[in-house]
Every structure is written in C-alpha cells, then in structure tokens.
Short mmCIF file of C-alpha atoms (C1' of nucleotides) in Angstrom, two decimals:
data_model
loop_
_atom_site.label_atom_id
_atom_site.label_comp_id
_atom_site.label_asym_id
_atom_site.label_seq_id
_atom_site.Cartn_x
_atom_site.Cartn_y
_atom_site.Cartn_z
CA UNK X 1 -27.40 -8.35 19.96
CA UNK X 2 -24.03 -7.76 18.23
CA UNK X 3 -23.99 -9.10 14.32
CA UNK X 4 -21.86 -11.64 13.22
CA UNK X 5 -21.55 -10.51 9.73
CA UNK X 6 -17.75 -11.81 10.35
CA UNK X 7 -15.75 -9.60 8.43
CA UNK X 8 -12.26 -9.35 7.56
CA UNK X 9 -10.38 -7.12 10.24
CA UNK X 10 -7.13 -5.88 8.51
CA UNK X 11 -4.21 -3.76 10.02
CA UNK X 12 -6.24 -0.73 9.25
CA UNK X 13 -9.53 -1.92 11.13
CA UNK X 14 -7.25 -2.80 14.18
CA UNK X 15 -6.12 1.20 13.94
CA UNK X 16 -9.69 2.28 13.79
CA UNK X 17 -10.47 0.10 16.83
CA UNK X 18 -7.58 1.41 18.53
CA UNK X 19 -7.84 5.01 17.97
CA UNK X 20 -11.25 4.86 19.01
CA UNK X 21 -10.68 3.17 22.24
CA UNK X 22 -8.06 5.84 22.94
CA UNK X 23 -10.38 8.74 22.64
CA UNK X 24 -13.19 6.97 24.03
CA UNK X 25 -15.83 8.90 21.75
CA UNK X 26 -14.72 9.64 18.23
CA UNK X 27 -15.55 10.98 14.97
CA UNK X 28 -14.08 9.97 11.68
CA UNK X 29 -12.62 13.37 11.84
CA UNK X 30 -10.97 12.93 15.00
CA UNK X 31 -9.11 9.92 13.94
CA UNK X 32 -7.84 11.60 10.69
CA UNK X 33 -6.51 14.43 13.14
CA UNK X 34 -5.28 11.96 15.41
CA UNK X 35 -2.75 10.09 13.25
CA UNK X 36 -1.60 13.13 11.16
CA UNK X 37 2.31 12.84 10.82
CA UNK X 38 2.49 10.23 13.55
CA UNK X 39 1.41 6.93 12.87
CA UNK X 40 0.83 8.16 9.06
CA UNK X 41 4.30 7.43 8.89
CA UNK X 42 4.07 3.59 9.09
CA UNK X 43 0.40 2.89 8.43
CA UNK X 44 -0.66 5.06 6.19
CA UNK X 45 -4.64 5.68 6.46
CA UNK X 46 -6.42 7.33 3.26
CA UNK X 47 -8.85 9.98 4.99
CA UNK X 48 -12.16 8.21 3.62
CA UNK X 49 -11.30 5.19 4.70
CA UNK X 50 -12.12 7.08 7.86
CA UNK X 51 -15.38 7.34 6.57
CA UNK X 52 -16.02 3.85 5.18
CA UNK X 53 -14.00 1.33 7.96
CA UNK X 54 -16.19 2.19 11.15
CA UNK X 55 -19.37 1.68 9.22
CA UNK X 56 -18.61 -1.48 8.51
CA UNK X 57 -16.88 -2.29 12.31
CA UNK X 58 -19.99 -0.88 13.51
CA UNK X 59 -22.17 -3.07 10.94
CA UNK X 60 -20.35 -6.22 12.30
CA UNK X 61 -20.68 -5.12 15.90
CA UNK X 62 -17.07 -4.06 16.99
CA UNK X 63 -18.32 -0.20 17.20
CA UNK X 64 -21.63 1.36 18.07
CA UNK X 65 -22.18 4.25 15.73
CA UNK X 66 -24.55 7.18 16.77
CA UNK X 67 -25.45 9.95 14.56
CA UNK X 68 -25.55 13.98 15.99
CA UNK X 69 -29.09 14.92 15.62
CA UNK X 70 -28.24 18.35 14.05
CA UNK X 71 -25.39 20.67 12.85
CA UNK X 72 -22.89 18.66 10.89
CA UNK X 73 -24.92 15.46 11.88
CA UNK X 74 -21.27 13.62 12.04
CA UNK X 75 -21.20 10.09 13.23
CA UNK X 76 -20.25 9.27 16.60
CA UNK X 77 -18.02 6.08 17.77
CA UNK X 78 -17.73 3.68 20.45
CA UNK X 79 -16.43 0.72 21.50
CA UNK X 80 -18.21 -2.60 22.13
CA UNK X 81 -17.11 -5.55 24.33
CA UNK X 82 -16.54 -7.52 21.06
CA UNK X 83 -14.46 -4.89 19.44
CA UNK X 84 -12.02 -4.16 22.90
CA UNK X 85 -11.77 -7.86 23.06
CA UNK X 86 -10.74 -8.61 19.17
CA UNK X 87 -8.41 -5.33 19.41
CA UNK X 88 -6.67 -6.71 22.62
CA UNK X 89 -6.13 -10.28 20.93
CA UNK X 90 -4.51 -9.04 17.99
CA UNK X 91 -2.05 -6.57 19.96
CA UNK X 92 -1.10 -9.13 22.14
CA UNK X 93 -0.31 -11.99 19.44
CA UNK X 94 3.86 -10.56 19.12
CA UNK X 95 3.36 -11.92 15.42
CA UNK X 96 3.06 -9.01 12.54
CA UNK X 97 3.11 -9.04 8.98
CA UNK X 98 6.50 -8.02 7.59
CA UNK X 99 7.10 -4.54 6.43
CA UNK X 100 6.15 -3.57 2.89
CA UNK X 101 7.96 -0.94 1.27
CA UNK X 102 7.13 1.07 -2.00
CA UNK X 103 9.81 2.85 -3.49
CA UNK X 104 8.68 4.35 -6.59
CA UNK X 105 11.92 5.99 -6.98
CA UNK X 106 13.57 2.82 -6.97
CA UNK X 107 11.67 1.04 -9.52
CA UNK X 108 12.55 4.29 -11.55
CA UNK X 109 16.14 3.22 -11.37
CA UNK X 110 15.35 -0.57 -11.50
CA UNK X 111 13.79 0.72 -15.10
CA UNK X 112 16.57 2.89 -16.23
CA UNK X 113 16.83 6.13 -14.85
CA UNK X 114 19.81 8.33 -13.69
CA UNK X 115 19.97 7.31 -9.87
CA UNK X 116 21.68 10.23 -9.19
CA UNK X 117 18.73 12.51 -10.40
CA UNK X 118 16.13 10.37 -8.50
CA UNK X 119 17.64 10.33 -5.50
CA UNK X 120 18.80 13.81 -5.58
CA UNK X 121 15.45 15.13 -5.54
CA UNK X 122 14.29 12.05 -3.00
CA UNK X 123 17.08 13.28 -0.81
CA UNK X 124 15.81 16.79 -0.64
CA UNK X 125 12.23 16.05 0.23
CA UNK X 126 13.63 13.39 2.99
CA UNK X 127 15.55 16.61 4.62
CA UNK X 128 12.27 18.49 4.59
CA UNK X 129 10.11 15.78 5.74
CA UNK X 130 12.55 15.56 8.91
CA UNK X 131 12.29 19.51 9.48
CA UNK X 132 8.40 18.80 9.61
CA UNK X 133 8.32 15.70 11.78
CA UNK X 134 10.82 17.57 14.16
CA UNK X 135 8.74 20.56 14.30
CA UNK X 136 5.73 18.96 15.21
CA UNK X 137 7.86 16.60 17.98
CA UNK X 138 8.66 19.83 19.65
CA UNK X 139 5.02 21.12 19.80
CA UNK X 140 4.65 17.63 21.35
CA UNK X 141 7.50 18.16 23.86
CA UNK X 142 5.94 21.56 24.69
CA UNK X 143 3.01 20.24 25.17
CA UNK X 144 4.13 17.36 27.48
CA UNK X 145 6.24 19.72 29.87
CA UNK X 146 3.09 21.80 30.57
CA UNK X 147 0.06 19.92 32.28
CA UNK X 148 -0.30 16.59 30.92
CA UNK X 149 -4.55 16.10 30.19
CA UNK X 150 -3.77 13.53 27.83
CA UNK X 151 0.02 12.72 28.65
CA UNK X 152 -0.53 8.83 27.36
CA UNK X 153 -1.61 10.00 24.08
CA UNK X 154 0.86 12.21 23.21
CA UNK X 155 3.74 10.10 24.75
CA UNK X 156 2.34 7.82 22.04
CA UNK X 157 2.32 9.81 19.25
CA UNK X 158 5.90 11.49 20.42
CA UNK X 159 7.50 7.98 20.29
CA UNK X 160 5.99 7.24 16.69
CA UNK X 161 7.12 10.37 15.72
CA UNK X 162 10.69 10.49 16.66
CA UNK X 163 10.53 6.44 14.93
CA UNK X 164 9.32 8.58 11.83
CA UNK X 165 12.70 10.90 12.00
CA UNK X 166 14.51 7.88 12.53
CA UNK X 167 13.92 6.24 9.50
CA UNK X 168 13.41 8.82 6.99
CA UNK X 169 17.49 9.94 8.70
CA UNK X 170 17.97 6.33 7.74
CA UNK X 171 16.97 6.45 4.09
CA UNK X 172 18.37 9.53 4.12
CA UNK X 173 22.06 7.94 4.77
CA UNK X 174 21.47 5.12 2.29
CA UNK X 175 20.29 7.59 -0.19
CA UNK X 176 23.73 9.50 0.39
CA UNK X 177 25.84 6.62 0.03
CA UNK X 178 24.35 5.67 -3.25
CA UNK X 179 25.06 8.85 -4.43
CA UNK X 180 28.45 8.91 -3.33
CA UNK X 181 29.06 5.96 -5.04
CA UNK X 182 27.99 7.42 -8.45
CA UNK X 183 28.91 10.40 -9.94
CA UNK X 184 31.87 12.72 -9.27
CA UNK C 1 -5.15 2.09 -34.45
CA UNK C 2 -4.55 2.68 -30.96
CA UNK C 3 -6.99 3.13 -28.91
CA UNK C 4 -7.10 6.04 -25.92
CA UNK C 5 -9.20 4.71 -23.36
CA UNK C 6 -6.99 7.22 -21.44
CA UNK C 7 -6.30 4.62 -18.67
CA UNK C 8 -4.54 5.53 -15.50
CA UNK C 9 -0.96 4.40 -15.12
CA UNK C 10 0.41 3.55 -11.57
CA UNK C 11 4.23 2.39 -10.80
CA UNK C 12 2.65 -0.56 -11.04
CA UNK C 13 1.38 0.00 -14.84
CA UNK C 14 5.15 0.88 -15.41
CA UNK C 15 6.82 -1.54 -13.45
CA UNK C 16 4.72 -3.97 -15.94
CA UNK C 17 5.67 -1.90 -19.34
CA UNK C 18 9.75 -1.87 -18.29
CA UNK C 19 9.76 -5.63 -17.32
CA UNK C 20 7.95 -6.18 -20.82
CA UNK C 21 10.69 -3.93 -22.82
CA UNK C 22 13.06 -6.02 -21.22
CA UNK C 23 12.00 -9.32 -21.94
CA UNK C 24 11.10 -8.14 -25.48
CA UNK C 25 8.46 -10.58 -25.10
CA UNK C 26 6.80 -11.81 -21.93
CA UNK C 27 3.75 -13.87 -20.58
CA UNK C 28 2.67 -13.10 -17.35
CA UNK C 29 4.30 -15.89 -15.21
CA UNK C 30 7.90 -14.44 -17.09
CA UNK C 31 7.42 -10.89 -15.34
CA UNK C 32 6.31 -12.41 -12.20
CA UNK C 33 9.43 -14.85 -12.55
CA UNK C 34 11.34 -11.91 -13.12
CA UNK C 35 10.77 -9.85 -10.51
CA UNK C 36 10.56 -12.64 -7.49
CA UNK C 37 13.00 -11.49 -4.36
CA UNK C 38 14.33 -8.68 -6.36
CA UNK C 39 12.28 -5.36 -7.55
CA UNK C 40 9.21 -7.02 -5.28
CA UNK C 41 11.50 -5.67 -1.96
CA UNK C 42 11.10 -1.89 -3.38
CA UNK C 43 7.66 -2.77 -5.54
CA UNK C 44 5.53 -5.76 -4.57
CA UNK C 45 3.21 -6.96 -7.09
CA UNK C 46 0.52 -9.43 -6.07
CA UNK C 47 1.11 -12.08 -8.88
CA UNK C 48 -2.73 -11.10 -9.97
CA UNK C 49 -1.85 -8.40 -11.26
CA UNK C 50 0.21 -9.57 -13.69
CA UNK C 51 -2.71 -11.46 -15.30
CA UNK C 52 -4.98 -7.86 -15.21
CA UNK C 53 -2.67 -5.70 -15.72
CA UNK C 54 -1.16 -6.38 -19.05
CA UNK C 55 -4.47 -6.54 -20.34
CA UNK C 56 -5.90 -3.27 -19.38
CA UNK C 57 -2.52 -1.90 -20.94
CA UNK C 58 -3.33 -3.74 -24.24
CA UNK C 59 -6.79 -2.14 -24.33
CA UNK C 60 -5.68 1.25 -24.34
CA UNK C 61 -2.69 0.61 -26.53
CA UNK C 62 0.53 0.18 -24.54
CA UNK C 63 1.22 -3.25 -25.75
CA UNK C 64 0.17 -5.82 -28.05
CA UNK C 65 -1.52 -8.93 -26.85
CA UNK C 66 -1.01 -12.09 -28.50
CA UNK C 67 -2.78 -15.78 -27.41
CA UNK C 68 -1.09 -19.11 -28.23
CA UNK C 69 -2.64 -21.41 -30.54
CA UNK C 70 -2.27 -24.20 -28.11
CA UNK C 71 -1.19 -25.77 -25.08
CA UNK C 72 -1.68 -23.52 -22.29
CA UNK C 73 -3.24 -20.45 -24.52
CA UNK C 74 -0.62 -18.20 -22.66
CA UNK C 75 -0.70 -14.61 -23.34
CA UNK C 76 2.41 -13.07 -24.51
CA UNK C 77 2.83 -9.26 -24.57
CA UNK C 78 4.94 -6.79 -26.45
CA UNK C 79 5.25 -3.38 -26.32
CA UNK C 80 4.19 -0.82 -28.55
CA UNK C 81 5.49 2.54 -29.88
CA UNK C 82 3.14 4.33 -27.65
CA UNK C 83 3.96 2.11 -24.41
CA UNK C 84 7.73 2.41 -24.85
CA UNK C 85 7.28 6.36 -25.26
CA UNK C 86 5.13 6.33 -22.26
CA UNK C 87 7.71 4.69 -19.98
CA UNK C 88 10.52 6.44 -21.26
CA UNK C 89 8.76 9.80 -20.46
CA UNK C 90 7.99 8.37 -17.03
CA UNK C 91 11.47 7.01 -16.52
CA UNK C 92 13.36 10.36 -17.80
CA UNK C 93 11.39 12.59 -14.90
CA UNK C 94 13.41 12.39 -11.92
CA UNK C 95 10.59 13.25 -9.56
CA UNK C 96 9.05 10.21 -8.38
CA UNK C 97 6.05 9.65 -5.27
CA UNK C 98 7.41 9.44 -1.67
CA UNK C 99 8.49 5.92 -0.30
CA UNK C 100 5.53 4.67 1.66
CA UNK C 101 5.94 2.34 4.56
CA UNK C 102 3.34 -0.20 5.94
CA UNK C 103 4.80 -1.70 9.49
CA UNK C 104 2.18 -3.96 11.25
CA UNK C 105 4.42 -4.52 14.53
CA UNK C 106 5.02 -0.48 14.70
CA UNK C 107 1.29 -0.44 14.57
CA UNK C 108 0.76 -3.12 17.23
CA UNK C 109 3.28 -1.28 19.37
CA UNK C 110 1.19 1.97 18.85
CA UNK C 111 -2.00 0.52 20.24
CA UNK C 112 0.04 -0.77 23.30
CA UNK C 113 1.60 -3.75 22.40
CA UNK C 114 4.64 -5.02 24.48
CA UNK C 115 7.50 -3.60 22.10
CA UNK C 116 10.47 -6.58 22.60
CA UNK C 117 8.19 -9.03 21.85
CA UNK C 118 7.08 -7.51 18.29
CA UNK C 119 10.18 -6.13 18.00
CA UNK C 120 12.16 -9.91 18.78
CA UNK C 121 9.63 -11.73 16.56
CA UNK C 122 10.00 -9.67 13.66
CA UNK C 123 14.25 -9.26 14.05
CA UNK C 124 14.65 -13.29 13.56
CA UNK C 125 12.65 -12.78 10.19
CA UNK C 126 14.86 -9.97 8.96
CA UNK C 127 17.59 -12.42 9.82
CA UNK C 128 15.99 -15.14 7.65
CA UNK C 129 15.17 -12.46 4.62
CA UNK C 130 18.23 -11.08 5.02
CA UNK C 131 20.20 -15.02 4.40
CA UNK C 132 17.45 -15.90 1.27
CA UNK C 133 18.50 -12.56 -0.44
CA UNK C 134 22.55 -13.10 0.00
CA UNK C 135 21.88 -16.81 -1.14
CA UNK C 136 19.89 -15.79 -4.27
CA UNK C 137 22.64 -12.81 -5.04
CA UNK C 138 25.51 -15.34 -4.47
CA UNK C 139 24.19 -17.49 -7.42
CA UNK C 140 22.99 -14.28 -9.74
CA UNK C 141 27.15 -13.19 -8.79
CA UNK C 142 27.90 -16.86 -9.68
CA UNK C 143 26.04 -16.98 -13.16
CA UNK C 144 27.46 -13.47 -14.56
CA UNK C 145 31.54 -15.03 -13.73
CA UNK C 146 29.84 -17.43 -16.54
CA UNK C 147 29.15 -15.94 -19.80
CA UNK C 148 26.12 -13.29 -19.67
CA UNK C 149 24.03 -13.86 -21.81
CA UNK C 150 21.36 -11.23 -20.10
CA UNK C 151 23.98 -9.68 -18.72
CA UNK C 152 22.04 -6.49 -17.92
CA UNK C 153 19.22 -8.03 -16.77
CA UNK C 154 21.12 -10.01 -14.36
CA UNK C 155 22.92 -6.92 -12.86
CA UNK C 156 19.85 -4.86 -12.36
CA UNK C 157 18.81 -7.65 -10.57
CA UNK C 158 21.51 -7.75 -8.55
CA UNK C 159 21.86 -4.37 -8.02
CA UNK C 160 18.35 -4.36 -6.31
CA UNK C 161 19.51 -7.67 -4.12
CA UNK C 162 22.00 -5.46 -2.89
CA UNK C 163 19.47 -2.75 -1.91
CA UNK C 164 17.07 -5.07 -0.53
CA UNK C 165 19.80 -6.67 1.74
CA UNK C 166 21.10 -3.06 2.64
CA UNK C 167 17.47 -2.63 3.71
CA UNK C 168 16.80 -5.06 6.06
CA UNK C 169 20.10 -4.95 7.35
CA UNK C 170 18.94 -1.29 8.18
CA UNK C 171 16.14 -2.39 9.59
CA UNK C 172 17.39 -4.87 11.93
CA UNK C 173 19.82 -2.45 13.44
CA UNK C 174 17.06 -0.13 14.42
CA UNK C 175 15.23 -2.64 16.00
CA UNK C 176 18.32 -3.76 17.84
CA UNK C 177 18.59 -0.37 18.75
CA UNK C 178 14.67 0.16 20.29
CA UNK C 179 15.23 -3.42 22.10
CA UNK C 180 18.20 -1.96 23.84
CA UNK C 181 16.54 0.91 24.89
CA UNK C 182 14.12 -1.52 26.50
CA UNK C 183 14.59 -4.15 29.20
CA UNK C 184 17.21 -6.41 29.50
"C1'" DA J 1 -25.79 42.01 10.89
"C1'" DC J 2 -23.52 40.58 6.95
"C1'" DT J 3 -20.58 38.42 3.84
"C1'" DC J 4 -16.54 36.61 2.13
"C1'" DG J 5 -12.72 33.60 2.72
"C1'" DT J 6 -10.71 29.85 4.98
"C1'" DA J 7 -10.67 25.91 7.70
"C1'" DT J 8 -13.26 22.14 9.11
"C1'" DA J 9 -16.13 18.08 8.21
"C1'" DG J 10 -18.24 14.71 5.50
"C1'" DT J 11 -19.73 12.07 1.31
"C1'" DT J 12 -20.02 9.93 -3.34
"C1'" DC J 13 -18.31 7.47 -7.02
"C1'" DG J 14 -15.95 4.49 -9.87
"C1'" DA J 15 -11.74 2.73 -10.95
"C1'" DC J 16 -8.36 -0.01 -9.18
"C1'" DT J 17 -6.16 -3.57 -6.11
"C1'" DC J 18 -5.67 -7.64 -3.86
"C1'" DG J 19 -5.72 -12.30 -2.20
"C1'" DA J 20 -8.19 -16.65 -1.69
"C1'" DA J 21 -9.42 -20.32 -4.07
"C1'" DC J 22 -9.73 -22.79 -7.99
"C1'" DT J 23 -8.66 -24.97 -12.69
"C1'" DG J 24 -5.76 -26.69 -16.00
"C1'" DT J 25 -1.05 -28.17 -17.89
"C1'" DT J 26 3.43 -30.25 -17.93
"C1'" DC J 27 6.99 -33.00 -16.22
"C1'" DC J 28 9.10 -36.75 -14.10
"C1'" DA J 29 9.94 -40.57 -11.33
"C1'" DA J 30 8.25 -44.88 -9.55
"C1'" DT N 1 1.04 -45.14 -17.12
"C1'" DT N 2 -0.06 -42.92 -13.66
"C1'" DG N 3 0.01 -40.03 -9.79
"C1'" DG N 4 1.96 -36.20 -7.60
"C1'" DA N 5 4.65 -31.99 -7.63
"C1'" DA N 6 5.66 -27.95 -9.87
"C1'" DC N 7 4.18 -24.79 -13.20
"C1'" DA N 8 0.75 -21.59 -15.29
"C1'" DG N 9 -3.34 -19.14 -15.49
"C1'" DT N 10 -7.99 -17.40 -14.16
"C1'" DT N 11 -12.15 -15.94 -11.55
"C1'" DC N 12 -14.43 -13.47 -8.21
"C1'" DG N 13 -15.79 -10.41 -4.82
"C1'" DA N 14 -14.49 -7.72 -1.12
"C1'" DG N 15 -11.64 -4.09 -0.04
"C1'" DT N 16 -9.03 0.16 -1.01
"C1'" DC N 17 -8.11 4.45 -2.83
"C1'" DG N 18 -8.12 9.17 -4.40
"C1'" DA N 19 -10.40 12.81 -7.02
"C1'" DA N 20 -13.89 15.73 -6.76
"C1'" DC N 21 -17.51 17.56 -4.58
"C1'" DT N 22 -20.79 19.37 -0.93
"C1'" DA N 23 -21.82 21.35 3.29
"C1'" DT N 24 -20.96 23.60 7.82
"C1'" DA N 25 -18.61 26.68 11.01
"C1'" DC N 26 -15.72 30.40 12.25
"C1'" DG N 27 -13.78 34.85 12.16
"C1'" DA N 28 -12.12 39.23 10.36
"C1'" DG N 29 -13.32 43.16 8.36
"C1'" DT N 30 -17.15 46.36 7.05
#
DNA sequence: ACTCGTATAGTTCGACTCGAACTGTTCCAA
DNA sequence: TTGGAACAGTTCGAGTCGAACTATACGAGT
C-alpha cells in the first residue's frame, strides 16, 4: 500500500522520477553521473539532493527504495505505478514554468561595476565552458556511431548538450556586443 | 559597536546592500518596488526576502535598522560604514559566479515531452514578457525626457530593461529555431 | 600481500531560501 | 461611512543547498 503523505513534487522531483525510469534501477550516484554537463546545464541538481529527493519520493510512494545488503550498502531505486503515472502527467501538460536566470555578473553591473571587466572575465569562462561541452558531445558522437546499447539515452543527453553550446554561444554574442559598445 | 556574527553574504545579501545605498534609505516594500521587471530578470528575489534579509544584515552590522513610531511600524534601513565597504569590495572584483539557468520546458522535453508543444506554449509568453518590458521602458524613456530627478537610478533601470528584452528576444529566436527543426 | 593515492560513493548538518497564506493599513469612491 | 481594492508587512514550515566529512573500492608500484 503506497503512502499518501502527498508531497510537493517540484521540477527537480520530476528529474529524479525521470532519470530513474530511464535507467530502470538506479542509485543516487548514478543519477549524479547521469546529468553531468547535460541536463546540469538547464536544471541544475546539487549532488545531495541526490541523496535527500528519492527518500522522500520513496516515503510518499513514487519510488521503492532497497538498500544493498553489504559493501557500500548504497540505496537502490525503482519506479512505482504511482510515480510513472505522476511523471507521465506532468511531461505531457505542454505548460512549464518560465525560465529563471541568475546573473550574478549582471547584478555586479546593475550595482556599479566596470561592465567591461565583468564581462571580460564572463566571456572567457563562456569560451571554455563551450570547449568542455563540445568535448564531451564528441565522446557522445563516438559513442553513438559504434554499437548503440543505450542509443535513446545518449541521443538524449547529445541533444541537451548541443542546447547547452547553444546558449552559452548565445550569451557569448550578447556578452560581445556589450563590450563592443563600451570601451575603445 | 558592530557586531561580527560573520554572516554569509549571497548576491542576494548584496543585491539588498546596493539597492539600500541607493535609496539612501529604504523599507522593504521600496527595494522590492525598486527592483520589479528590472534587476528581478538577471536576479529574482522572492519579495520574502526582503523582509529577512535586511534584518539578518542589521544583526551582523551591515546596516542600521530603524522602526517607525507609528502607523504601519515599517522598517527602514540604512547602510553602514562596514556594509558600504563590504559591497564596494564585492562590486570592485570583476570575477563574479557563473550564470545559472533553470528551464522547466527543456526539462520536460528531456524526459520525453513532445518538444513544439513546450516549445509553442512557452514562445507566446516570451512574446507577452517581451511587450510588458518595452511598455515599462517606454515610460522609464518617457520620465527621464522630463527632468531627472533620480536620474541614475532611472537609467540603471533602464539599462537592465534593455538587457532583459535583449534576453528574451534571444530566447525566442532559439526556440523558433528548434520548432523549425521540427515538424511543420 | 601490502599500502598509498586517487576516484568513487554516501552522509550529516545547519544555515539559508522560498512561497503560501495570512494580517493589518491606507486610500478612495460610492 | 463604509466597503473594497491596493498597499505593506509578517509568519511558518517545508524545501534547498553547499561545506565538510566519512567510508569504500581500485590500481599501481613495491
């Protein structure tokens, strides 16, 4: 008998659910890994939240949790009926909360600072983000053009990724046309 | 005497301590006022926080808290040496955290959801953000051809308007872009 | 076989954050 | 003069987060 301790099921729960009913059997580790410079890029997921979400999806039914008897003794994951059905409901309601941004570096400017010394610096870490992301899309690519065990997966996290290059190419542009309307 | 509770200071802590050295001196519902459609594009602030905030800044010595006598009992806040030195250090260090992104519909379309439908709901709202911003910036661009009075204020304000709309007009042309890639 | 370093895996804790819901105040028009 | 809308402020508890820490496994060199 599933609980009805009716919870609140935010974006994040939603991911858990999902990433769990992708892998069928999971771990909190194996979501961490999972997500890594994919969907980290537009819901970002503090590792121990990992840790603390599927207790409680578990507590309210959504996930069975079973502990390894020995070793590490990590907790193992599954989907219930309740938690596929609440999961698939949400993803197929088209509505979503809008997009929140937090630009620390703009506040900084809002507040006073030199925007070309903010952005500067933003710019450079935006160049090597992309190098990352890209790297890690051509693993992917690799990856995919060999045998394809988990092909849906990793189409999955390929799209998300080359979304991630998108935008931070994005920010990059608007970061280069503020600072080309500054200084010299 | 000060006191050094030693207190941890977020963007959020500063975003408080600039909007205060700007008003000169500020209750709560001012800064949230202040802020509304602008800096809350790049920094939201749940108005909450304004209430908690300030205070926890008072205690360990950032501002000075003051109650009136009467009426509503307000709280009105001003800064202190200490606070103004703290944000100015903050504001003078070009290095600031990376832009974080939170995207419920990318999410959704991660875990499988039908990607023109997200996508289509969520491109009529930029539409709508995108007309409230110009409207507000049209009458901010109206009230400094008056005489500016807060002159500054008003063009910082501005100046993030313009950002904001830049943004979402960003955003909507990516998701025109992933929507064309898709179906008809 | 052993042991040291590194990577992997998991947890605890307390401070902070957030939003729902509520209370109280002021203003203004009917 | 009173009732409702807008304005202003607060409470509360659940949720979120990151720092710091512990523990386990693996592997290379000895």
């Amino acid at each position: 008998m599933t609980r009805q301790d009716s919870i609140r099921l935010s974006g994040t729960s939603y991911a858990v659910l999902g990433l769990v009913r992708h892998l069928g059997r999971a771990t909190p580790y194996d979501l961490k890994q999972l997500i890594a410079e994919s969907l980290d890029n537009f819901w970002p997921v503090p590792h121990t939240t990992f840790y603390a979400e599927p207790t409680r999806l578990a507590a309210a039914g959504y996930l069975v949790e079973e502990q390894e008897p020995g070793g590490r003794r990590r907790k193992v994951y599954e989907l219930t009926d309740q938690g596929r059905q609440a999961l698939e409901r949400w993803v197929a309601d088209p509505a979503s909360a809008a997009p929140v941004l937090h630009d620390e570096g703009v506040l900084k400017v809002f507040l006073g600072a030199d925007p070309s010394a903010v952005f500067g610096a933003r710019r450079d870490w935006h160049e090597t983000k992309i190098g990352e992301l890209e790297r890690h899309l051509e693993g992917i690519r690799f990856a995919l053009d060999g045998d394809p065990p988990n092909r849906g997966s990793l189409e999955g996290i390929a799209a998300a990724l080359a979304a991630g290059i998108a935008f931070h190419r994005t920010y990059l542009t608007l970061l280069d046309e503020q600072l080309a309307d500054q200084g010299p």
